[in-house]
XYZ file of C-alpha atoms in Angstrom:
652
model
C -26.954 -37.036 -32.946
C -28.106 -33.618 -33.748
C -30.378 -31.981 -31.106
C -33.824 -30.912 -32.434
C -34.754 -26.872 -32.121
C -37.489 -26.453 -30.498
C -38.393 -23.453 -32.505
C -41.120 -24.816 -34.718
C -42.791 -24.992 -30.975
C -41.830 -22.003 -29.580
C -43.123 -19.891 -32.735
C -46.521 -20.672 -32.555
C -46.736 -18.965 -28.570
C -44.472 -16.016 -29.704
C -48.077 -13.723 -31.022
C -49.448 -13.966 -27.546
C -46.356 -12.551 -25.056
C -44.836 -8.886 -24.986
C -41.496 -8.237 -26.800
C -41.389 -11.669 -28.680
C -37.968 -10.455 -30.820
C -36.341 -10.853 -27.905
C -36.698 -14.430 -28.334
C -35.701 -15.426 -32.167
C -32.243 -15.471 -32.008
C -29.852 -14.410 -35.151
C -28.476 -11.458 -33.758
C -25.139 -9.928 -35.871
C -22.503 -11.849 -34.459
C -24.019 -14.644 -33.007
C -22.539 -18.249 -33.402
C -24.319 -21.165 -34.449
C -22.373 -24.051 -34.677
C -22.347 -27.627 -36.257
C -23.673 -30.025 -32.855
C -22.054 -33.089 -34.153
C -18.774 -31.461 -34.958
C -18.326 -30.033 -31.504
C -17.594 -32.316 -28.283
C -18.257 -30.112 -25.628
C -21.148 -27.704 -25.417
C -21.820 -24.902 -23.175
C -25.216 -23.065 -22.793
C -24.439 -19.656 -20.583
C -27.201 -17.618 -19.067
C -27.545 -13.966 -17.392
C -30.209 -15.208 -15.265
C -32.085 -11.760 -16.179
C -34.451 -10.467 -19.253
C -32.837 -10.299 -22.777
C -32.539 -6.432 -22.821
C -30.476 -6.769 -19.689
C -28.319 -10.040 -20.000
C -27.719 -9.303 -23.873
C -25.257 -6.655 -23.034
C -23.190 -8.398 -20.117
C -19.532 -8.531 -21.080
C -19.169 -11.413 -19.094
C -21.248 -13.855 -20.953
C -20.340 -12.244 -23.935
C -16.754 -12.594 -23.450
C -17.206 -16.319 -22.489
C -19.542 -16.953 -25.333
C -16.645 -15.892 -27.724
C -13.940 -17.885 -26.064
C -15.761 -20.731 -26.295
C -16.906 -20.554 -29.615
C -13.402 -19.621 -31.435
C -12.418 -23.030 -30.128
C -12.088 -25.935 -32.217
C -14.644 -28.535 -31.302
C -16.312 -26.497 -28.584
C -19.606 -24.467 -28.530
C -21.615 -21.965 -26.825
C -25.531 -20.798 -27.002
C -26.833 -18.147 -24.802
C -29.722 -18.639 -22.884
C -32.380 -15.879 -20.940
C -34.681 -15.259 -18.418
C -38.044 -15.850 -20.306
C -40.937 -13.523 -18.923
C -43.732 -14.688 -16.693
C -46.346 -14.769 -19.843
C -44.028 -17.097 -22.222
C -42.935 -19.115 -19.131
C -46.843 -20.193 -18.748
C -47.434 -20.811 -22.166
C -43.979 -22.947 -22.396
C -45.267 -24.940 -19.389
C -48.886 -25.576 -20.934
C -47.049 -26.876 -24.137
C -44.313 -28.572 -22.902
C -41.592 -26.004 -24.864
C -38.236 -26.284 -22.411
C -35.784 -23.608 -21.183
C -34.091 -22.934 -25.088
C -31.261 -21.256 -26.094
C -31.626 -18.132 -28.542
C -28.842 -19.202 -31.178
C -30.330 -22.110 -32.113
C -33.219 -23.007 -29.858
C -31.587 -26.009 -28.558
C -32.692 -27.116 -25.311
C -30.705 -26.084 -22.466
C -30.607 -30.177 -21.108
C -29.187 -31.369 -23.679
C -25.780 -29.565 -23.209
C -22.861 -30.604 -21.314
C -22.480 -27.164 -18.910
C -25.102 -24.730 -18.421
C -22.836 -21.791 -17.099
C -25.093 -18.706 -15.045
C -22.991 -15.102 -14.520
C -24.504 -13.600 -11.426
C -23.258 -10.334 -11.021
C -26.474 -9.870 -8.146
C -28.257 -12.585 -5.892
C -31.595 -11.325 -6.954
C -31.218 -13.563 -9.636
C -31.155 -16.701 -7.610
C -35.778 -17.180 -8.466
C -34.541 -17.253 -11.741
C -31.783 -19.802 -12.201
C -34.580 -22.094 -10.479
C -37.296 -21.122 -13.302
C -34.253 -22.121 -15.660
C -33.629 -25.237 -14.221
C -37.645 -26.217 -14.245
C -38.449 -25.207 -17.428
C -35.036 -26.824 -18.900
C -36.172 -30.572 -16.697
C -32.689 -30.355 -14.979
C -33.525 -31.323 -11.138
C -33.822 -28.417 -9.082
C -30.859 -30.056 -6.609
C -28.017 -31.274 -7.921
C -28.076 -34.635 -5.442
C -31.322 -35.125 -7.620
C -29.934 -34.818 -11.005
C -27.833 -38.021 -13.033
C -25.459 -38.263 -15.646
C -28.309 -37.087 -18.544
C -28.292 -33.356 -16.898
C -25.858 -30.456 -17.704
C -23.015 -29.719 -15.140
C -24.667 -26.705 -13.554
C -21.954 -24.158 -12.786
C -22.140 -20.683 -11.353
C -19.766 -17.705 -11.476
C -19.854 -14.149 -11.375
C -19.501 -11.650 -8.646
C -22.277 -13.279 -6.458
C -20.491 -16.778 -7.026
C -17.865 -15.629 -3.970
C -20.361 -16.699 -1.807
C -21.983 -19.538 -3.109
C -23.589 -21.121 -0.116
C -27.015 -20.322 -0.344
C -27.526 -21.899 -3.873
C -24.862 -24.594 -3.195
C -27.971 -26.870 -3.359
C -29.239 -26.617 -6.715
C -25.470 -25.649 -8.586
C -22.949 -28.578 -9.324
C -19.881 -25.972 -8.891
C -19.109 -22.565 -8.812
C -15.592 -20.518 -10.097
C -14.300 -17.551 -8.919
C -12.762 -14.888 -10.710
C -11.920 -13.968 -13.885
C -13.981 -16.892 -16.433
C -11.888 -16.869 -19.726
C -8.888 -19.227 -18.743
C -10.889 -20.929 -16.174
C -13.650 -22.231 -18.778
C -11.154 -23.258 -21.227
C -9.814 -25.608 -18.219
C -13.151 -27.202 -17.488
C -13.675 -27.808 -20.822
C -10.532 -29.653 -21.343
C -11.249 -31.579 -18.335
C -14.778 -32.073 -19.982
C -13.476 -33.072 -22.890
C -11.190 -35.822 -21.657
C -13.630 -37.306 -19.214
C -16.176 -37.979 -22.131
C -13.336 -39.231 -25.156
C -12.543 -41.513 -21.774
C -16.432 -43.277 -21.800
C -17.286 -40.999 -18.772
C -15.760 -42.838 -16.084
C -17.484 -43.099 -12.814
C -20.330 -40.716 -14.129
C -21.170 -37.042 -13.404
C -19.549 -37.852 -9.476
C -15.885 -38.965 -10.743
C -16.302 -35.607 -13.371
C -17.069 -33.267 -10.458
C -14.374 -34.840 -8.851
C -11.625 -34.186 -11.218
C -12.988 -30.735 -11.666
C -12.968 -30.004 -7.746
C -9.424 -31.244 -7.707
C -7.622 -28.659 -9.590
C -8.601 -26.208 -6.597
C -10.320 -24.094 -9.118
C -13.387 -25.005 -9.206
C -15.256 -25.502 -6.328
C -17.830 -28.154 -5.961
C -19.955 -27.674 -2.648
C -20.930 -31.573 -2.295
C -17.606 -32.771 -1.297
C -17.327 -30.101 1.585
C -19.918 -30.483 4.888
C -20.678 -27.543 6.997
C -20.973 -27.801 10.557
C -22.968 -25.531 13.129
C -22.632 -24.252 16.493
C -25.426 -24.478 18.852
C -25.793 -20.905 18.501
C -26.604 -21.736 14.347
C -22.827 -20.210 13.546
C -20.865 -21.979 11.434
C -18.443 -24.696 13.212
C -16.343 -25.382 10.177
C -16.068 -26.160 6.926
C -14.597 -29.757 5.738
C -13.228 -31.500 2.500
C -15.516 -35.152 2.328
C -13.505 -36.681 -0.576
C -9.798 -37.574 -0.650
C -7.609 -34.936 -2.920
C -10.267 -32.109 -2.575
C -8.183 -28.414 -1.343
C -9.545 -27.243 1.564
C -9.597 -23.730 -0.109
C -10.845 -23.245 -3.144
C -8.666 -20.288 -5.360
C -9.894 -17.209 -7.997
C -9.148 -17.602 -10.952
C -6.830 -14.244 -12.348
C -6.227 -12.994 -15.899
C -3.148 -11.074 -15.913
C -2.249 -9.595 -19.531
C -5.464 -8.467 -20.866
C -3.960 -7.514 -23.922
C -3.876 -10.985 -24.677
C -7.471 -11.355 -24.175
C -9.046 -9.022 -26.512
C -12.591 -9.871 -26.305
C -15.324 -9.307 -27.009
C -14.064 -9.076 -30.841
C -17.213 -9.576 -32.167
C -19.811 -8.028 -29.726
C -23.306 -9.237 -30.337
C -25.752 -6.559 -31.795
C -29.051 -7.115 -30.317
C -32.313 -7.353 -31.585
C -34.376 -5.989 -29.333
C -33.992 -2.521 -27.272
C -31.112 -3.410 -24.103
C -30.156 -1.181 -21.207
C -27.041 -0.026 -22.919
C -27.027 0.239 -26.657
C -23.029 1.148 -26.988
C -19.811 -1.085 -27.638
C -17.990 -1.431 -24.484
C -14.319 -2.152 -23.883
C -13.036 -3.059 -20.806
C -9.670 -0.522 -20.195
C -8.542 -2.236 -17.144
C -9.342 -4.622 -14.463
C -9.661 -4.875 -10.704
C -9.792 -1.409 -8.472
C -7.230 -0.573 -5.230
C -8.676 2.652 -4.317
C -10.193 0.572 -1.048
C -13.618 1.463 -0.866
C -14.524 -0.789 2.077
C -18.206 -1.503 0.482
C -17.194 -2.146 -2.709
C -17.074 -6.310 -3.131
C -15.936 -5.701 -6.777
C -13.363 -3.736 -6.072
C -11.966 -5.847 -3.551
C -12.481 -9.519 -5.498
C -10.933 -8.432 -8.634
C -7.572 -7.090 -7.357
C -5.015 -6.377 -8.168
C -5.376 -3.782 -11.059
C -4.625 -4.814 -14.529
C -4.380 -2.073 -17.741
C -5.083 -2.771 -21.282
C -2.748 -1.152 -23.342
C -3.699 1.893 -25.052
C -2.854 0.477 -28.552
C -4.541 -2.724 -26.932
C -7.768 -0.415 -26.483
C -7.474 1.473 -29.738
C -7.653 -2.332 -31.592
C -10.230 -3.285 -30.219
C -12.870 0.151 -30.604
C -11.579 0.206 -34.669
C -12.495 -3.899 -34.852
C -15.466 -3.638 -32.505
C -17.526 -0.527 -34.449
C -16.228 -2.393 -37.946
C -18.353 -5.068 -36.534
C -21.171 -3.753 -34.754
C -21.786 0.087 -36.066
C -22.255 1.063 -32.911
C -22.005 4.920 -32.354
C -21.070 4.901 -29.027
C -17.973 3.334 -27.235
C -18.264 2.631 -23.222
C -14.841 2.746 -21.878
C -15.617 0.487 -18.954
C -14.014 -0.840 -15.702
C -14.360 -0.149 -12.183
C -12.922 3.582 -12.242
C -11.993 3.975 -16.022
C -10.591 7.967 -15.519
C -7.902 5.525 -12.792
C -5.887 4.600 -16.134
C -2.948 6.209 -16.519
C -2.973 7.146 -19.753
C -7.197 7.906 -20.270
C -6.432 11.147 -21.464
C -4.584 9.882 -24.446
C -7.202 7.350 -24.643
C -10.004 9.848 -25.110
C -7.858 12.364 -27.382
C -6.853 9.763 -29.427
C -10.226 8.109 -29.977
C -11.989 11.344 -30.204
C -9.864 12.194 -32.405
C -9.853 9.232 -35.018
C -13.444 9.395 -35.045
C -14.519 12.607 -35.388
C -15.760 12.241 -38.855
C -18.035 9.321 -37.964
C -19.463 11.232 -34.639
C -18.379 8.233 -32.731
C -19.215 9.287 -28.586
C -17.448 8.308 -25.531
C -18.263 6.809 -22.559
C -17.164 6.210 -19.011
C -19.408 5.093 -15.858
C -19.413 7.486 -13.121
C -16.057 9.550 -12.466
C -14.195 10.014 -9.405
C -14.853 13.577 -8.120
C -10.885 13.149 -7.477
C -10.072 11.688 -11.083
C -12.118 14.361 -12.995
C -10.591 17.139 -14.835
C -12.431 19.239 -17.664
C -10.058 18.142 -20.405
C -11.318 14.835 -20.318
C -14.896 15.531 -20.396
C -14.676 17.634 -23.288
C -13.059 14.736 -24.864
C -15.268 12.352 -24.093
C -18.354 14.498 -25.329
C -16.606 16.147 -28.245
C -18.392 13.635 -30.693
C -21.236 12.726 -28.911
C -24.447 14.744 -26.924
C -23.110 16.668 -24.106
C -24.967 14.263 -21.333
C -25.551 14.953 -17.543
C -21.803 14.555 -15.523
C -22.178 11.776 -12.812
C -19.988 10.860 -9.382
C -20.435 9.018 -6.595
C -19.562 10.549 -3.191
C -21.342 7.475 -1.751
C -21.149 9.388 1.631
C -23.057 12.593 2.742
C -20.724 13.545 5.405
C -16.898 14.197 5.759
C -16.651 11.526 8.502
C -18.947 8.449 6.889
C -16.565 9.167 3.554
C -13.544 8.428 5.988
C -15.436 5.834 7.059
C -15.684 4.217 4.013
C -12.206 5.281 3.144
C -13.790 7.504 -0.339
C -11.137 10.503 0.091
C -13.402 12.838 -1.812
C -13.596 16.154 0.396
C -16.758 18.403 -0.180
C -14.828 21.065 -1.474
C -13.206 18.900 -4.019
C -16.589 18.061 -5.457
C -17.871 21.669 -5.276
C -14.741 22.641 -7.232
C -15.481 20.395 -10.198
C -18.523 20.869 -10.331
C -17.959 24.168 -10.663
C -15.277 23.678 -13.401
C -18.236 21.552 -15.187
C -20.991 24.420 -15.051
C -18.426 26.702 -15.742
C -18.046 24.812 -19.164
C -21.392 24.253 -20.387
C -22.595 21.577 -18.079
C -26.208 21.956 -16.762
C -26.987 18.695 -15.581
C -24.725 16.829 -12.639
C -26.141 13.419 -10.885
C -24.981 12.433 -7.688
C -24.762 8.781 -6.506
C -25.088 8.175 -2.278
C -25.339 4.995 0.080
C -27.633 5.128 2.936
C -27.161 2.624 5.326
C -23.573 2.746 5.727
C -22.021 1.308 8.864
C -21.418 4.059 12.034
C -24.089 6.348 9.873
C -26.306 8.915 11.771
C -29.421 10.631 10.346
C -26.997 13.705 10.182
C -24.699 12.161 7.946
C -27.757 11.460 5.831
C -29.324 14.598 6.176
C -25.969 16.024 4.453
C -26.128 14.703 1.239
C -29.372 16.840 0.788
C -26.777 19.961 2.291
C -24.324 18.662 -0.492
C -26.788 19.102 -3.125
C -27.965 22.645 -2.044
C -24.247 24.006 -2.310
C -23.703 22.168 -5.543
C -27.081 23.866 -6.617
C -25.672 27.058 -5.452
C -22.284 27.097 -6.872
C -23.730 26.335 -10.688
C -25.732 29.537 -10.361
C -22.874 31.810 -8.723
C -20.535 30.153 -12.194
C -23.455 30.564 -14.544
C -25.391 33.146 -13.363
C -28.745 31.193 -14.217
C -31.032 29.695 -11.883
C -31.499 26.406 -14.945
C -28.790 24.247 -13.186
C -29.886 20.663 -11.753
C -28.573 18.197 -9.644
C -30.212 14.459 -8.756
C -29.242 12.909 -6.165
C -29.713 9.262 -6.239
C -29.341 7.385 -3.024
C -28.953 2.924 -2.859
C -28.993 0.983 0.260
C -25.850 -0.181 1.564
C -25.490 -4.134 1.457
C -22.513 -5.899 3.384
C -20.705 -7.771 0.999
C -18.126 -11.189 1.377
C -14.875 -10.512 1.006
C -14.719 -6.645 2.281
C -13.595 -4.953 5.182
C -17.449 -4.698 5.813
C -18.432 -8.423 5.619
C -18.577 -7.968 9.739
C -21.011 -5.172 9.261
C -25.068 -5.211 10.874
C -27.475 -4.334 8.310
C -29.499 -0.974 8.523
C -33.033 -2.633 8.911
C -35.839 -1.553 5.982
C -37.687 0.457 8.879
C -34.622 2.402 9.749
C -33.266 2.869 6.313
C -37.033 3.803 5.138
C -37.129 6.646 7.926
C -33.694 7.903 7.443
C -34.481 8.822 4.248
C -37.886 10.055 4.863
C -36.099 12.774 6.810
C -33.846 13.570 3.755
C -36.337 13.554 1.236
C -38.342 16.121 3.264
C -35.642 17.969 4.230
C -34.738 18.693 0.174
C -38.567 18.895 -0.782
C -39.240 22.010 2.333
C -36.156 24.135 0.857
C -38.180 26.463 -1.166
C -34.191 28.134 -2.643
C -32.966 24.834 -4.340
C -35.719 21.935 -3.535
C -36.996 22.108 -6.970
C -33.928 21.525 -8.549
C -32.719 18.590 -7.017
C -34.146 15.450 -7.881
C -34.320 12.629 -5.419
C -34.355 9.115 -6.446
C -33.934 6.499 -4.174
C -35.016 2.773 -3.226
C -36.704 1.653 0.225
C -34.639 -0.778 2.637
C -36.341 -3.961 1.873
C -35.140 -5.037 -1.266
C -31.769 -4.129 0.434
C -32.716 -6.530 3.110
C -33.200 -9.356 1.058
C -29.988 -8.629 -1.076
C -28.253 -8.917 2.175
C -29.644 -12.608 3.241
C -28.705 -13.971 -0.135
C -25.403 -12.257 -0.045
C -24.170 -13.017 3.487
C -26.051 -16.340 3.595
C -25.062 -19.842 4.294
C -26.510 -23.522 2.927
C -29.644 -22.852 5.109
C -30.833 -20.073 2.577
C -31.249 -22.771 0.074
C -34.724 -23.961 1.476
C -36.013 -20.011 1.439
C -34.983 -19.441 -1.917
C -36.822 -22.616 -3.022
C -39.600 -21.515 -1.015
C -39.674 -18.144 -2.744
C -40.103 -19.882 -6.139
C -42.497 -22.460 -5.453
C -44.559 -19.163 -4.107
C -43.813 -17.631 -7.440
C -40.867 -15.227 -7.241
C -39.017 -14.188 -10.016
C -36.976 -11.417 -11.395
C -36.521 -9.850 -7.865
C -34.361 -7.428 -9.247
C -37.283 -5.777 -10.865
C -39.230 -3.413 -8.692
C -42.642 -4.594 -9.945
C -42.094 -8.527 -9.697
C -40.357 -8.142 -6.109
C -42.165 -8.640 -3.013
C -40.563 -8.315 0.268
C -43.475 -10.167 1.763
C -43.177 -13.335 -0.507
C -39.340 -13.282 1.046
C -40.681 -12.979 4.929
C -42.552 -15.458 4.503
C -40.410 -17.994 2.301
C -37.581 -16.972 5.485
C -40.171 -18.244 7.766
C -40.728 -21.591 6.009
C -37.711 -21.813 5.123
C -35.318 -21.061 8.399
C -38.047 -22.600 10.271
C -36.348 -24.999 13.303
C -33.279 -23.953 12.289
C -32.733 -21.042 15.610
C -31.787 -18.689 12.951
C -33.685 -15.781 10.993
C -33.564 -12.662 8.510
C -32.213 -10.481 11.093
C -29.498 -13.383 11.996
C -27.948 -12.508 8.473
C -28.204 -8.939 8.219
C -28.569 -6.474 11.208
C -26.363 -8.695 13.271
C -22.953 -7.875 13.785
C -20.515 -10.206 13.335
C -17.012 -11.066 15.788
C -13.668 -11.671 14.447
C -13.682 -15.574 15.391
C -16.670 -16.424 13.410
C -16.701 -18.810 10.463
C -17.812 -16.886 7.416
C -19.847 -19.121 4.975
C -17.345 -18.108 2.165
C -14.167 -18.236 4.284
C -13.101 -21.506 2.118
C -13.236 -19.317 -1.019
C -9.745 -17.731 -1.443
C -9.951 -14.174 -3.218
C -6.577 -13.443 -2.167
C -7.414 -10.949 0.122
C -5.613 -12.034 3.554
C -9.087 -11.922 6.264
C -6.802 -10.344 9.048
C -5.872 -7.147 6.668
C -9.658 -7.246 5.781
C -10.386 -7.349 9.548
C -7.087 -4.421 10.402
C -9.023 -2.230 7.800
C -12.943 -2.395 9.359
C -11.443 -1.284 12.626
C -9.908 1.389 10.626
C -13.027 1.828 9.454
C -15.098 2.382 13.198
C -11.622 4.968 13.896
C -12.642 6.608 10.882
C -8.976 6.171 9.601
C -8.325 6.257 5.684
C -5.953 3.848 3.470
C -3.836 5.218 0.354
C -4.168 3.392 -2.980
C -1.313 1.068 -2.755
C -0.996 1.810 -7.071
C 1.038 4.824 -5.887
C 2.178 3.939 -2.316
C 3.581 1.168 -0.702
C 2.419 -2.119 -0.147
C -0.723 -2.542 2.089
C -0.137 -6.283 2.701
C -3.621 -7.396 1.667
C -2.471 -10.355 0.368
C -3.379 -10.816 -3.507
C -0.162 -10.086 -5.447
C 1.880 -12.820 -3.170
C -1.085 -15.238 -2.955
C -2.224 -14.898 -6.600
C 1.412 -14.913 -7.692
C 0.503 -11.551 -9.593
C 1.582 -7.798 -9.539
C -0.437 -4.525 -10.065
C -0.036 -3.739 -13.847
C -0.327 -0.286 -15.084
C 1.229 2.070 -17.262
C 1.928 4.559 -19.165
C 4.004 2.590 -22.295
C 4.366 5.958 -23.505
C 2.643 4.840 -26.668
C 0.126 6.339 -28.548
C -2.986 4.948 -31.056
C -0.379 5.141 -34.063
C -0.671 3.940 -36.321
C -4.316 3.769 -36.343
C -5.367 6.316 -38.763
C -8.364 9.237 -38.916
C -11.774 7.405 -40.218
C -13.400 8.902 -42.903
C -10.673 11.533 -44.031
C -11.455 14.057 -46.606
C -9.555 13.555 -50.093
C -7.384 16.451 -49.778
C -5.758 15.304 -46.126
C -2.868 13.074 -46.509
C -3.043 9.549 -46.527
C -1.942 8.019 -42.958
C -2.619 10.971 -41.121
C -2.676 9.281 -37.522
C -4.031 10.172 -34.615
């Protein structure tokens, strides 16, 4: 039977919240599909606000997957406000989805991406609003499969009471699996309910459903072990891996939005996966080993992906996009085939060591000239061997040099504080960094206009890194470490007012880290945290470190554990990691080999030009690091717009 929208309803409460576009729907390139003429049906959230999750490749990947398939569709779903959320609740509207406005319950999966815990508060508004049971031992064969993934799903634990299952890895093979296992469990009469379908999904060792495993604790609240409950269920649960990218061209369609978003651009993902080694980095680590697109593979999808969107902007995206090996033929080529149409070029932040001038130009010869950013992440020589980010000072000072020298007047700088073996001095450097930055754009300019912001993030432990062992700065100590920098920049009377200084205080960090090195026991504070009313924790002006205290309290208490338990404490080599059943490939020894390393301040090669590191994936994963050059170029793509006297065919 069809399912009814629940627009009608929600229309009438749109006049009295902010921003109600965001909730209509119809965007260019969205799907609505035929209910009755599809068997399995997926609702997929970014458990964030519209103008954030609208623009996540992830969900926007999946959502076109899903929907190209015969018999299958998708509908995304968002974080609604605080104001609609009340009026939903006072008129009985439930969690919808904005393609159609069908009811989140009524589908057969409701996917969430997490690519940050902070948005833990809001899967449980989700849940609520959509009259799914807040734990999964609560809900019955009426409720969706809830199912998490995303960066955050590698540790799982402390929402493994409200989620059905959580995947690993890369999502576009993996949800085509679970819905064929979907698929035949309902043509079959749904056999032994939503138990015997969790059951068949847990088996393939893909997906990983945290009721059939128990925990069990120490007396000293670490974990004992982790063990299988139901016969045929892995003991480890395996990532999921994508290897030819070129065969997964998506998004092909990307969704236009409505309302204003965080990044108005198309985006195309050039590559996969990262094995430079940062030791903080969880993404880089969990999405080894390194895959390229194809240039032609790229140049496909920016001519279908403008035709679609007209966009005017292109975000060549991955984890270190000037890493490809053939970007600069990427950004010649594409600045070249659109230079009629004043198409601009994108990357995230660039290596210092991956820079060159060439590129730049490229990338801003049809677009604004915008501010330059990198990310030394480390003030100091020795916290950057630490953390195993080979940039050396003078290597930055030398392109940014080359940068001012070339019309540049803006560079942004991106630091960690926090970072494990850090001093105040290696702090108190990064304000020294800026100062000779600051200095060496006037000696190349000869004007005193030059600019540098420094922008500084606490560091977070992550699973699945060489830092997973790693205490926690506490909020007091980070909060007073960078008290001392930020007066330190602000008393230089030569260069203090031309270095900005943006950065956040320790306790959001600290909360970040209990959710991200927690175990099952975090469950009850995250619950507690919503029933006191916390959501969107990921937004400075809804946060509230003191909701969080005291939600820990409630939560952990009896349990001979607390905040500082999961975050400042150091862990030993011997300890059970909550996410130690969930295989990213990495091999936890060479994770282990490379944080002492780490404390001898030793560095590590990438292994895409050196040998073999052993860290496991490419034997485990059964995969291989895939880059290039083919030697190809973006033939025969041809020059957009071309005046009637060039030739016809003229390529790029």
């Amino acid at each position: 039977m069809p399912v009814e929208s629940v627009f009608p309803r929600l229309e009438a409460l749109l006049p009295h919240v902010q921003k109600p576009i965001q909730y209509v729907g119809g965007e260019l390139n969205s799907t609505v599909k035929d209910w009755d003429a599809c068997d399995v049906r997926w609702a997929l959230m970014y458990p964030d606000a519209y103008e954030v999750g609208l623009p996540n490749q992830g969900v926007m990947i999946l959502y076109e997957v899903l929907n190209e398939r015969e018999g299958v569709l998708a509908e995304r779903t968002y974080s609604v406000w605080p104001d609609l959320e009340a009026l939903m609740r006072e008129q009985g509207v439930p969690q919808f989805t904005v393609d159609a406005h069908r009811p989140v319950k009524a589908f057969d999966v409701f996917g969430l991406s997490f690519s940050t815990e902070l948005g833990y508060t809001n899967m449980l508004t989700a849940l609520d609003l959509a009259g799914i049971p807040l734990a999964a031992a609560d809900r019955t064969d009426e409720d969706p499969i809830v199912l998490a993934g995303g960066h955050a799903a590698f540790n799982p634990e402390p929402v493994a009471e409200f989620i059905d299952c959580a995947v690993v890895g890369d999502g576009e093979q993996a949800v085509l699996d679970i819905t064929a296992i979907v698929r035949a469990w309902k043509a079959e009469g749904r056999p032994g309910g939503r138990e015997e379908l969790l059951l068949r999904l847990a088996k393939t060792g893909g997906v990983y459903v945290p009721r059939f495993y128990d925990v069990e604790y120490l007396p000293d609240g670490r974990i004992a072990r982790v063990v299988p409950n139901a016969p045929g269920v892995p003991w480890r649960v395996s990532k999921h891996t994508v290897m030819d990218l070129d065969e997964w061209p998506y998004p092909k369609q990307p969704l236009v939005p409505l309302a204003e978003t965080v990044h108005e651009r198309m985006s195309v993902e050039i590559f996969r996966g990262c094995t430079r080694g940062c030791r903080f980095c969880q993404a880089g680590m969990i999405t080894r080993p390194v895959r390229e697109r194809s240039i032609t593979g790229i140049g496909e999808m920016v001519e279908r992906g403008l035709k679609a969107t007209g966009f005017e902007e292109v975000g060549l995206l991955s984890l270190s996009s000037a890493d490809h090996t053939e970007i600069g033929d990427i950004a010649k080529g594409l600045a070249d085939r659109y230079t009629e149409d004043k198409i601009g070029l994108s990357l995230p932040s660039t290596r210092v060591d991956a820079f060159n001038i060439d590129l730049a130009n490229e990338l801003s010869r049809n677009g604004r000239r915008s501010g330059l950013t990198f990310a030394p992440e480390g003030g100091s020589e020795r916290i950057r061997k630490v953390i195993n980010k080979m940039v050396s000072e003078e290597d930055l000072i030398n392109t940014v040099a080359t940068a001012y020298g070339n019309g540049w007047r803006q560079v942004k700088l991106y630091f960690m504080c926090g970072l494990p073996t850090e001093t105040d001095d290696d702090v108190l450097q990064i304000g020294t960094m800026a100062k000779n930055v600051i200095q060496k754009g006037r000696e190349v300019t000869g004007q005193n206009d030059i600019r540098c912001t420094v922008s500084i993030g606490g560091f977070v432990p992550k699973p699945h890194t060489p830092f997973q062992w790693a205490p926690q700065l506490s909020a007091e100590d980070t909060d007073a470490r960078l008290a001392k920098l930020r007066d330190s920049i602000r008393g230089d009377r030569k260069y203090g007012k031309n270095i900005g200084f943006r950065y956040h205080d320790g306790k959001p960090g600290i909360v970040e880290g209990l959710l991200s090195r927690g175990d099952r026991r975090i469950g009850a504070v995250i619950r507690a945290v919503y029933e006191d009313g916390g959501r969107f924790d990921g937004w400075r002006e809804y946060f509230s470190y003191d909701r969080w205290m005291a939600g820990a309290e409630k939560g952990l208490a009896g349990t001979g554990v607390d905040v500082a338990w999961y975050t400042t404490r150091e862990r030993g080599y011997e300890e059970v990691l909550p996410w130690d059943h969930l295989d990213s490939g990495l091999d936890k020894d060479w994770l282990w080999e490379d944080w002492q390393d780490a404390l001898e301040e030793v560095e590590v090669d990438d292994c895409r030009w050196t040998p073999c590191f052993d860290c496991g994936v490419c034997p485990q994963m059964d995969t291989t690091i895939q880059i290039g050059p083919t030697g190809k170029k973006l033939l025969p793509l041809t020059v957009v717009n071309q005046g009637a006297d060039q030739p016809k065919g003229a390529g790029v």
